[in-house]
Coordinates of C-alpha atoms in Angstrom, one line a residue:
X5 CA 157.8 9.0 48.1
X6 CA 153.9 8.5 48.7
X7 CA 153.2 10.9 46.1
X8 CA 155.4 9.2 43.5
X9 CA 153.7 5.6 44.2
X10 CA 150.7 6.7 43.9
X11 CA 151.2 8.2 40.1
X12 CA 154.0 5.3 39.2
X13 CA 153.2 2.5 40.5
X14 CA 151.3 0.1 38.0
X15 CA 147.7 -0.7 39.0
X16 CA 144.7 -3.1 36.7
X17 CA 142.9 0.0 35.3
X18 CA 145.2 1.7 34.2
X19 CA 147.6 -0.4 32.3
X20 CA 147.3 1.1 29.0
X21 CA 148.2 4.9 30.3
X22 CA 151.7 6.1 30.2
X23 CA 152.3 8.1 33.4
X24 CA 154.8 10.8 33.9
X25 CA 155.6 12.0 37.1
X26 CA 158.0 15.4 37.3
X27 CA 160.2 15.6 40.5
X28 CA 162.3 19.1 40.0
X29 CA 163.6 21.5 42.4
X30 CA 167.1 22.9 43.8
X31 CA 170.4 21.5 42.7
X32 CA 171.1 19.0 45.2
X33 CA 167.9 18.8 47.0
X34 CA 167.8 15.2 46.5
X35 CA 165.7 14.4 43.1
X36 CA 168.0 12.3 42.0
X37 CA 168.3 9.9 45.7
X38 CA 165.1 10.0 45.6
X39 CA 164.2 8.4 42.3
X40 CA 167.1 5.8 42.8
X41 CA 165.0 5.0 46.0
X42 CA 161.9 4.3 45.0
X43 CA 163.4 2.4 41.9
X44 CA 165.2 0.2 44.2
X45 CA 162.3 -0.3 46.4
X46 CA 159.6 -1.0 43.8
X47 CA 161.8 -2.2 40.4
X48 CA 160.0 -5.7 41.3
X49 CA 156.5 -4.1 40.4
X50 CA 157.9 -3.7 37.0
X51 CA 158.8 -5.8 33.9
X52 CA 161.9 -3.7 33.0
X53 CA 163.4 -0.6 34.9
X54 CA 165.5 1.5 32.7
X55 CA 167.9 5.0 34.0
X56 CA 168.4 7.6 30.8
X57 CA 170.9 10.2 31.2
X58 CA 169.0 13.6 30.2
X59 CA 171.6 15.8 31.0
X60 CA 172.0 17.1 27.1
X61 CA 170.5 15.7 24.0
X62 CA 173.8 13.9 22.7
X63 CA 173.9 11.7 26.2
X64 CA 170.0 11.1 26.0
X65 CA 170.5 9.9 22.2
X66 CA 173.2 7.8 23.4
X67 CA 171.4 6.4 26.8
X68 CA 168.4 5.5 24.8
X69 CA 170.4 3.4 22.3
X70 CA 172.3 2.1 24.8
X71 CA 169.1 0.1 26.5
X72 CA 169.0 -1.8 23.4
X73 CA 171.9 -4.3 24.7
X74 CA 168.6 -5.4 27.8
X75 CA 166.0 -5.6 25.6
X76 CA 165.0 -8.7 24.1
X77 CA 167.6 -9.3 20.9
X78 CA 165.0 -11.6 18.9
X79 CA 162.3 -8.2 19.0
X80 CA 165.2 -5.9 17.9
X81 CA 167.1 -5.4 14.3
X82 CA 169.8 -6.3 13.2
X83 CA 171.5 -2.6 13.3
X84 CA 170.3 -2.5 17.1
X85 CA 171.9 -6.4 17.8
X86 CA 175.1 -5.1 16.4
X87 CA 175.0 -2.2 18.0
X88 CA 174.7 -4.0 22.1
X89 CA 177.5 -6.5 20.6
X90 CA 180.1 -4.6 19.3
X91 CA 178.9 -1.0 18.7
X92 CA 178.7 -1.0 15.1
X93 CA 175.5 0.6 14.3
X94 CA 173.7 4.3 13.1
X95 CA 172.5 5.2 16.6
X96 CA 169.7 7.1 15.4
X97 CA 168.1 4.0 14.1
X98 CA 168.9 2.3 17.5
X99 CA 167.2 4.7 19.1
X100 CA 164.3 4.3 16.7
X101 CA 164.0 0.6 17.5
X102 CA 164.2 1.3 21.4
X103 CA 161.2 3.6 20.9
X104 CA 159.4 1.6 18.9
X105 CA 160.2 -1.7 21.5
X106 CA 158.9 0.9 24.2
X107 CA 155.6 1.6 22.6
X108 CA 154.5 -1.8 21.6
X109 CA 151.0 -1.8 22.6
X110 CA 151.2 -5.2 25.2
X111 CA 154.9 -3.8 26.6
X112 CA 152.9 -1.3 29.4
X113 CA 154.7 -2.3 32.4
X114 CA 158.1 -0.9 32.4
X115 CA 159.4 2.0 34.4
X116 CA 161.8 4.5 32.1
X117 CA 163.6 7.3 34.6
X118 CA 165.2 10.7 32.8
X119 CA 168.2 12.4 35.2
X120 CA 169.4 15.6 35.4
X121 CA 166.8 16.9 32.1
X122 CA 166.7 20.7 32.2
X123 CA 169.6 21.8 29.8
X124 CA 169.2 21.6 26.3
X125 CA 165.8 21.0 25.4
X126 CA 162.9 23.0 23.4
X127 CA 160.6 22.9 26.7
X128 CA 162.9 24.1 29.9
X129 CA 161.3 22.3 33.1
X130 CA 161.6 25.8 34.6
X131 CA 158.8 26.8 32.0
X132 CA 155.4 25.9 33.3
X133 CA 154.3 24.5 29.9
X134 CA 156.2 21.9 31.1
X135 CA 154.3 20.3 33.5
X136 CA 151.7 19.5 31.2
X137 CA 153.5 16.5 30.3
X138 CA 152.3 14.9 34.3
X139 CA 152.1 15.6 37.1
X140 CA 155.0 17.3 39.0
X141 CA 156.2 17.3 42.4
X142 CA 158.4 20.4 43.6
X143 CA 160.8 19.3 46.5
X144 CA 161.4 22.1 49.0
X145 CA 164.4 22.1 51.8
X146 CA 164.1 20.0 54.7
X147 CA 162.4 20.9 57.5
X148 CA 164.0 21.0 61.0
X149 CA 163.1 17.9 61.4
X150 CA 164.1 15.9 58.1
X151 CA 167.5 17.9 58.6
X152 CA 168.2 16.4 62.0
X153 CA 167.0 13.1 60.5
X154 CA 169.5 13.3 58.1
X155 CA 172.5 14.4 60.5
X156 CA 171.9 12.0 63.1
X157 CA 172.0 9.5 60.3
X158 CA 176.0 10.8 60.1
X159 CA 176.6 12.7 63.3
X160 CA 173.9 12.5 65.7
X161 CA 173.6 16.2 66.9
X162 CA 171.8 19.4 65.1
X163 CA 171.1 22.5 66.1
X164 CA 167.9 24.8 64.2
X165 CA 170.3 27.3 63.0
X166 CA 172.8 25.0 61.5
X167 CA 169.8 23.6 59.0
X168 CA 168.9 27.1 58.5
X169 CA 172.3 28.2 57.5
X170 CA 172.4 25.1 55.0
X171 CA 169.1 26.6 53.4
X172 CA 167.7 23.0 54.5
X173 CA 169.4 21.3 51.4
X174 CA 170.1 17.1 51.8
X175 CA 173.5 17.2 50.2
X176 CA 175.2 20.2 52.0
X177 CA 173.6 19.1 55.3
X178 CA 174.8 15.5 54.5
X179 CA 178.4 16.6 53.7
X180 CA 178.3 18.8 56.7
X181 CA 177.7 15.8 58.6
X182 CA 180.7 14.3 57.1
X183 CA 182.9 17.2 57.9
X184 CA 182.0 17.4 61.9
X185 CA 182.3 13.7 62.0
X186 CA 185.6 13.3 60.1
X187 CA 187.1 16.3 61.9
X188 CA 185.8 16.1 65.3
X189 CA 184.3 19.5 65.2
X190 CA 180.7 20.1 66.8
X191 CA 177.8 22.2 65.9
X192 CA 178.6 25.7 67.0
X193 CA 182.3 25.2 66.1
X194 CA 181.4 24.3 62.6
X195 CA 178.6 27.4 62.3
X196 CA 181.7 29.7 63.5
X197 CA 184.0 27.9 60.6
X198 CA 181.0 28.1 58.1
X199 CA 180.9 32.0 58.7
X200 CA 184.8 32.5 58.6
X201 CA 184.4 30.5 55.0
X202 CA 182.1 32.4 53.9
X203 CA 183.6 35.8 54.2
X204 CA 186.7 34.8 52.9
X205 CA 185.5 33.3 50.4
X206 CA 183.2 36.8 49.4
X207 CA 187.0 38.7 49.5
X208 CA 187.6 36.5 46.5
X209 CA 184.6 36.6 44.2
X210 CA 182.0 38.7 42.9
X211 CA 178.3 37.7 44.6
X212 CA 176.8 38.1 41.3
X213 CA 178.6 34.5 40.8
X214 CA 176.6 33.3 43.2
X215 CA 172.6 32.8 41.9
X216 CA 170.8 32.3 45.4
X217 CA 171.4 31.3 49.2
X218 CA 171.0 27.8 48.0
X219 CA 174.5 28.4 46.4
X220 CA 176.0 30.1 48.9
X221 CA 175.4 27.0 51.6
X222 CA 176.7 24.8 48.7
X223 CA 179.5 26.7 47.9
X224 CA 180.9 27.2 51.4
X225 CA 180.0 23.6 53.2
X226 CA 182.0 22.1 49.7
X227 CA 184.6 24.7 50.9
X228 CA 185.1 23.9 54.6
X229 CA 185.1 20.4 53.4
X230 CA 187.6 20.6 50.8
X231 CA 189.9 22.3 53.0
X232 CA 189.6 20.0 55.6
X233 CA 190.7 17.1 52.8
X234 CA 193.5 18.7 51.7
X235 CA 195.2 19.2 55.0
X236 CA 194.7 15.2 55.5
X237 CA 195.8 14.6 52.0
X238 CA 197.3 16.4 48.8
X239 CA 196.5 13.7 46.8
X240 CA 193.0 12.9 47.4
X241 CA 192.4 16.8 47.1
X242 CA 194.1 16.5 43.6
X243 CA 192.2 13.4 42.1
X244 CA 189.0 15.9 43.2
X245 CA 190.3 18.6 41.2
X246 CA 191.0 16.3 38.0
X247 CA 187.5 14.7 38.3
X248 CA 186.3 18.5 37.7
X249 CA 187.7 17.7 34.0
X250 CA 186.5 14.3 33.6
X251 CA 183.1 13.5 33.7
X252 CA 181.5 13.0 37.1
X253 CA 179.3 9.7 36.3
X254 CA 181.8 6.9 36.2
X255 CA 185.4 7.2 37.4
X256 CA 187.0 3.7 37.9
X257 CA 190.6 2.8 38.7
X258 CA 191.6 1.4 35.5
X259 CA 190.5 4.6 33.1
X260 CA 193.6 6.2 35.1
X261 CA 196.6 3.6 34.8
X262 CA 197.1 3.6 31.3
X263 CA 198.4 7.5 31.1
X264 CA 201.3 5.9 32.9
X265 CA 202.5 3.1 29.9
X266 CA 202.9 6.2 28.0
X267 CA 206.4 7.6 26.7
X268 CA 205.3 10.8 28.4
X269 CA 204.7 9.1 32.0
X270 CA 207.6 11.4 33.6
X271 CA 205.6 14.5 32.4
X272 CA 202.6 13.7 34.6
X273 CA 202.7 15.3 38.2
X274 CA 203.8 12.9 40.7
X275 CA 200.5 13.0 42.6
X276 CA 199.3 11.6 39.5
X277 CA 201.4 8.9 39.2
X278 CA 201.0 7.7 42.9
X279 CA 197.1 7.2 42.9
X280 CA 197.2 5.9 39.1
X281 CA 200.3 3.3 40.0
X282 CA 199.5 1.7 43.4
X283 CA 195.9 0.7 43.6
X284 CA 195.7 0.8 47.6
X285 CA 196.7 4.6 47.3
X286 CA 193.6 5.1 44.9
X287 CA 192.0 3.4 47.5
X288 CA 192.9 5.6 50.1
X289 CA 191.8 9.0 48.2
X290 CA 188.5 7.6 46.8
X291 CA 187.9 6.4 50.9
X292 CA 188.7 9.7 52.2
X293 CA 186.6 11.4 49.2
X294 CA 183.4 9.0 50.2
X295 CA 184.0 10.0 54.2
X296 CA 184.3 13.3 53.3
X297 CA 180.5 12.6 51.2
X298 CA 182.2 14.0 47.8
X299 CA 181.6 11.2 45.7
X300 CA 179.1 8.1 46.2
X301 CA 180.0 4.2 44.8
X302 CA 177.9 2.9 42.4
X303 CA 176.4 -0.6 43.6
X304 CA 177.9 -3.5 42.2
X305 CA 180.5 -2.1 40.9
X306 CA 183.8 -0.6 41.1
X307 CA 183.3 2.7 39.8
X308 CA 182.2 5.9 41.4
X309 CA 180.1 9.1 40.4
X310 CA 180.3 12.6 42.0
X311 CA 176.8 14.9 42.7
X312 CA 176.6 17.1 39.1
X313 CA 176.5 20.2 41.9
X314 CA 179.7 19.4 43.6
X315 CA 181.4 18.7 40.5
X316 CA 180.2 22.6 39.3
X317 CA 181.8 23.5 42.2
X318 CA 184.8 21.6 41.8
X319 CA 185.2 23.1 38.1
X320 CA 184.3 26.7 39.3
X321 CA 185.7 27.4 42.6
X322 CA 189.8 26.7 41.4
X323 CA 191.1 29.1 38.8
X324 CA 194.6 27.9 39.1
X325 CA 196.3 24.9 37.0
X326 CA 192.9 24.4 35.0
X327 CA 195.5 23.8 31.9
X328 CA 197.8 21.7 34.0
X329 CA 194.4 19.5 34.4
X330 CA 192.7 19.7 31.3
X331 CA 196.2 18.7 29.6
X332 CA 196.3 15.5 32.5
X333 CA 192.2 14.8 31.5
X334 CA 193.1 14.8 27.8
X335 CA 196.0 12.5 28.1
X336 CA 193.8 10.2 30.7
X337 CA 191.0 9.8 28.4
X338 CA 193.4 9.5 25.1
X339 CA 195.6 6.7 26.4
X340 CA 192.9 4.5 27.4
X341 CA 191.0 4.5 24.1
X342 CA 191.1 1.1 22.9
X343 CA 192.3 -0.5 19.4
X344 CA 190.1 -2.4 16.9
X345 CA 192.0 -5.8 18.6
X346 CA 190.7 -5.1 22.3
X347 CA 187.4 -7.2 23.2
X348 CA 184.7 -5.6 23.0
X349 CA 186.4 -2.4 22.2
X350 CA 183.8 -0.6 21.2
X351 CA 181.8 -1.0 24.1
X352 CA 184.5 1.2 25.9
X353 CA 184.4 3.2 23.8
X354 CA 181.1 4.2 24.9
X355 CA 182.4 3.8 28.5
X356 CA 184.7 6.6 27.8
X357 CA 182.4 8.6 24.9
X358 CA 181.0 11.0 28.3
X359 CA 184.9 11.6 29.3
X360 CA 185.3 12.2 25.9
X361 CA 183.2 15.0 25.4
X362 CA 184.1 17.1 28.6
X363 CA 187.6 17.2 27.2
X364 CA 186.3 18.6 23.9
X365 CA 184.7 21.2 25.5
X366 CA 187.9 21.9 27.4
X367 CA 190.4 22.4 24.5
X368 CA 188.9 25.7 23.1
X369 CA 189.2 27.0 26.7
X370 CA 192.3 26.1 28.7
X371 CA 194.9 24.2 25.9
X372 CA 195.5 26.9 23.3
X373 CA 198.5 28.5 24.4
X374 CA 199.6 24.3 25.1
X375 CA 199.3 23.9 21.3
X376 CA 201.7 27.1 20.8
X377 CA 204.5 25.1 22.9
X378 CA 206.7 22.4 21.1
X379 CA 207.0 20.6 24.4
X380 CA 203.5 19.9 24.5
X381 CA 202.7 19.6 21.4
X382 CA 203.9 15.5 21.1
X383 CA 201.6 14.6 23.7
X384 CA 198.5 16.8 22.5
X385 CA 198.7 16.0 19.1
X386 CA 198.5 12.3 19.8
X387 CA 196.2 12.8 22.2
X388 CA 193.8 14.5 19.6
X389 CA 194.7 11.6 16.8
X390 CA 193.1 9.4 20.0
X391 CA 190.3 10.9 20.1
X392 CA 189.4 11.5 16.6
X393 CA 189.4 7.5 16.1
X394 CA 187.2 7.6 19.2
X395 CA 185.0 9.6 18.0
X396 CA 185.0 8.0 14.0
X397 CA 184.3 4.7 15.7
X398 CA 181.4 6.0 17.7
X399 CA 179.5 8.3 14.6
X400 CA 180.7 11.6 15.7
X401 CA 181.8 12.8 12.1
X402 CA 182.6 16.5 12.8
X403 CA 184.5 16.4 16.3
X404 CA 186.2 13.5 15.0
X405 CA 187.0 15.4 12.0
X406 CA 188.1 18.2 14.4
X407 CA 190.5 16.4 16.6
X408 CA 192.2 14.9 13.7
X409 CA 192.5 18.3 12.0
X410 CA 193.9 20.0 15.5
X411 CA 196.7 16.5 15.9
X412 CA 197.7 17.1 12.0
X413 CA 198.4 20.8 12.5
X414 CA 200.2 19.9 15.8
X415 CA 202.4 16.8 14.5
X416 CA 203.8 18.9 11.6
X417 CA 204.8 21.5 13.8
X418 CA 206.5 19.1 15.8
X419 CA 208.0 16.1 13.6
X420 CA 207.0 17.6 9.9
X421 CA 204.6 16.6 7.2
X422 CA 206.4 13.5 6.2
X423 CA 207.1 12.1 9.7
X424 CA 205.5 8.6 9.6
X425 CA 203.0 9.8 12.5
X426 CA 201.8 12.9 10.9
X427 CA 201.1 10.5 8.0
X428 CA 199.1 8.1 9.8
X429 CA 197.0 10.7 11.4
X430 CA 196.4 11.9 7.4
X431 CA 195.2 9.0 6.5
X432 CA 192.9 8.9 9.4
X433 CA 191.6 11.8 8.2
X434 CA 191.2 10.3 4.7
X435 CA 189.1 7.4 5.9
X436 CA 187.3 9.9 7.9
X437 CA 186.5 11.6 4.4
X438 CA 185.6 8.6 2.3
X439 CA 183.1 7.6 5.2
X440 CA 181.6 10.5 4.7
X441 CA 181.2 10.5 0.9
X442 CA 183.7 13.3 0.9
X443 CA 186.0 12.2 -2.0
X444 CA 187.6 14.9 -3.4
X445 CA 189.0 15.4 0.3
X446 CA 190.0 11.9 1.0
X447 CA 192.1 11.7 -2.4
X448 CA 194.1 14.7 -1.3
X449 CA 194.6 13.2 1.7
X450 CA 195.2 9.7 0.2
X451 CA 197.7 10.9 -2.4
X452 CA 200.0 12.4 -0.3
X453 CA 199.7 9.6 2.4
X454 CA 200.8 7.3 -0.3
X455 CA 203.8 9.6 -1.3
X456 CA 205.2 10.0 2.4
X457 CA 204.8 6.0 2.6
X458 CA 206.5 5.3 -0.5
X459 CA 209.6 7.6 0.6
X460 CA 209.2 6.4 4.3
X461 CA 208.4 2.5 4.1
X462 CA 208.7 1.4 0.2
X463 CA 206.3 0.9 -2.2
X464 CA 205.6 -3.1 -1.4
X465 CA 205.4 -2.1 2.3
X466 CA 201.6 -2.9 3.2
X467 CA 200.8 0.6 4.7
X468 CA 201.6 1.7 1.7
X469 CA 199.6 -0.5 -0.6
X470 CA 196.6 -0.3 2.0
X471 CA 196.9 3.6 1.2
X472 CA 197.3 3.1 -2.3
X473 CA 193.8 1.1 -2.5
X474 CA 191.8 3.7 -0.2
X475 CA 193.2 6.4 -2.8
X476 CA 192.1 4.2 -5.7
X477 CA 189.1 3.3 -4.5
X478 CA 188.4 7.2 -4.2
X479 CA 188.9 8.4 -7.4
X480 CA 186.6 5.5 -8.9
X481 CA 184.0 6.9 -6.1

């Protein structure tokens, strides 16, 4: 912390001079508590604190243009007002007015902070070119000491060797802490249960999985712990799991309940429809996963976020049902994608854009074979449609182009190609075409919309004389 102060915090001499300061080290070694820290403790030494998700290029586009809702409307464009009132702008020029805010020569005193960056960009912070942006800070395991510190903060005993066999890292020592305390169990019981973990858990997988003893002390405190919570309770142990396939920076109550208004409610597992239909049982799991040191609550608010480490874990460690949860992910995120009529719809939109994108990268890999089967194929289908207006709304032309494409193929396989639903997800795809100046496609698309409407609704029907304008409008295009 004294380093960081000392290279942050704003001084008279050196007002004009950006500063970067690079905190990197081990997956949860505590970079990320400790930059929330000293935010917290000094945000009043600054004019405007901002938090940028870095964790890929598409979220860091999207976190940057998102700041534009805080800044001051009257020194921002048009485009950029729209876009923190309803959503409705080209996010690339957001992101140019944000920059160009942050750089105003007399604006010198805010404090911007990038998370998780490491993934996707030209300059890895593993490189050592790196640091030549500022100066870095590496943060190494806890000492002896620092690991009692933090134990006694959540048990109040330690042994050496227990800090030693948690390679010294903050968040396995912390959820260590969580364990003994929850269960009872004291040092040299839970050394003799760490060791027992971690040999059955080498019976099971390769140790080339594993990339260092950092891993290893992650791996089998997360395991010892997860055990442990699903004795006490199924369903808390289950809404872990599905978090794995959601995205692990916001889960709140309300992003689950609408999977259950759905004509396919009695398809969901009934663990599922407990926590997502009684709000004290969601209670209960998310209480047992914070005592348990899983997940932490976001201050202020009423959503929760899980460590980016445990939820690798939590994705990598449980082979089975992965299509049983990506399906239940997919239909979560689907059903609670708001219409054009919701307030301030497309603000949830971005809520849910993160969600959004993990599910994406889940269809390829676990719901292929769910497409091949007719009684899935109702569900997935509208689920894609879902998604593809989510993705229209928010600028993402090609996976919204995608999903459509994957809920057309499914639809006519289940209802037909002139089934009123399979039509409308057509003409999604035709608006989706014409947006994009891609005429040709969105007349073929229009023209056959029309027909099917004609033969479904009538000609005067209004779907069908909306659908006869888009195709008009085309062809003059």
């Amino acid at each position: 912390m004294t380093r960081l102060t000392q290279a942050l915090l704003p001084t008279s001499t050196d007002q004009m001079r950006r500063k970067v300061f690079i905190l990197h080290g081990l997956g949860g070694i505590g970079k990320t508590q400790i930059s929330v820290e000293f935010t917290r403790k000094y945000q009043g030494s600054y004019s405007a604190v901002f938090w940028i998700d870095g964790s890929s290029k598409e979220r860091l586009r999207r976190s940057i243009a998102d700041l534009a809702s805080r800044l001051p409307q009257h020194q921002l464009s048009e485009g950029s007002r729209n876009y923190s009132r309803n959503g409705t702008a080209n996010v690339d020029e957001v992101v140019e007015d944000v920059l160009k805010w942050l750089s105003q020569p007399s604006n010198n005193q805010w404090l911007l902070t990038f998370d998780n960056v490491d993934r996707e960009f030209s300059v890895p912070l593993r490189d050592p070119e790196a640091f030549d942006l500022g100066t870095d800070m590496k943060l190494e395991p806890v000492n002896e000491a620092q690991g009692e510190s933090i134990l006694e903060n959540s048990l109040g005993r330690l042994t050496e060797e227990l800090v030693n066999l948690l390679q010294g890292l903050p968040l396995t020592i912390n959820q260590a802490g969580s364990y003994m305390r929850k269960t009872g169990t004291n040092v040299s019981e839970y050394i003799e249960l760490y060791n027992q973990a971690w040999a059955r858990l080498m019976e099971k997988q390769h140790l080339s999985t594993l990339r260092e003893d950092a891993d290893r002390s992650i791996l089998t405190t997360w395991t010892l712990s997860f055990n442990s919570l699903r004795l006490q309770s199924e369903d808390a142990a289950n809404l872990l799991m599905l978090w794995a396939f959601l995205d692990n920076r916001d889960l709140w109550y309300e992003l689950l309940t609408p999977a259950l208004d759905l004509a396919i409610a009695d398809e969901v597992p009934h663990w599922f429809a407990r926590c997502a239909g009684d709000k004290l049982e969601f209670k209960e799991c998310i209480g047992l996963l914070l005592e348990y040191s899983f997940i932490d609550t976001k201050n202020g608010s009423s959503s929760f976020s899980m460590h980016s480490v445990l939820h690798h874990w939590c994705f990598h460690t449980f082979e089975e049902n992965k299509a049983t949860m990506s399906w239940l992910a997919l239909i979560i995120v689907a059903s609670t994608v708001p219409s054009e009529t919701v307030l301030h719809y497309s603000l949830i939109q971005r809520r849910l854009l993160p969600h959004c994108d993990h599910v994406y990268s889940m269809l390829q890999r676990y719901l292929q074979d769910a497409f091949k089967n007719r009684e899935y194929l109702p569900s997935l289908s509208g689920a894609c449609n879902q998604l593809g207006l989510l993705y229209s709304d928010q600028g993402k032309m090609k996976e919204a182009e995608d999903m459509y494409l994957r809920a057309l193929a499914g639809k006519e396989k289940a209802w037909g190609p002139e089934h009123k639903q399979t039509l409308d997800t057509r003409y999604n795809l035709g608006l989706l075409y014409k947006e994009r100046s891609m005429f040709g496609k969105a007349v073929q698309q229009f023209k056959y919309v029309v027909q099917g409407y004609t033969k479904l609704l009538g000609p005067e029907h209004s779907e069908t004389v909306e659908a006869l304008n888009q195709l008009e409008n085309c062809e003059v295009d």
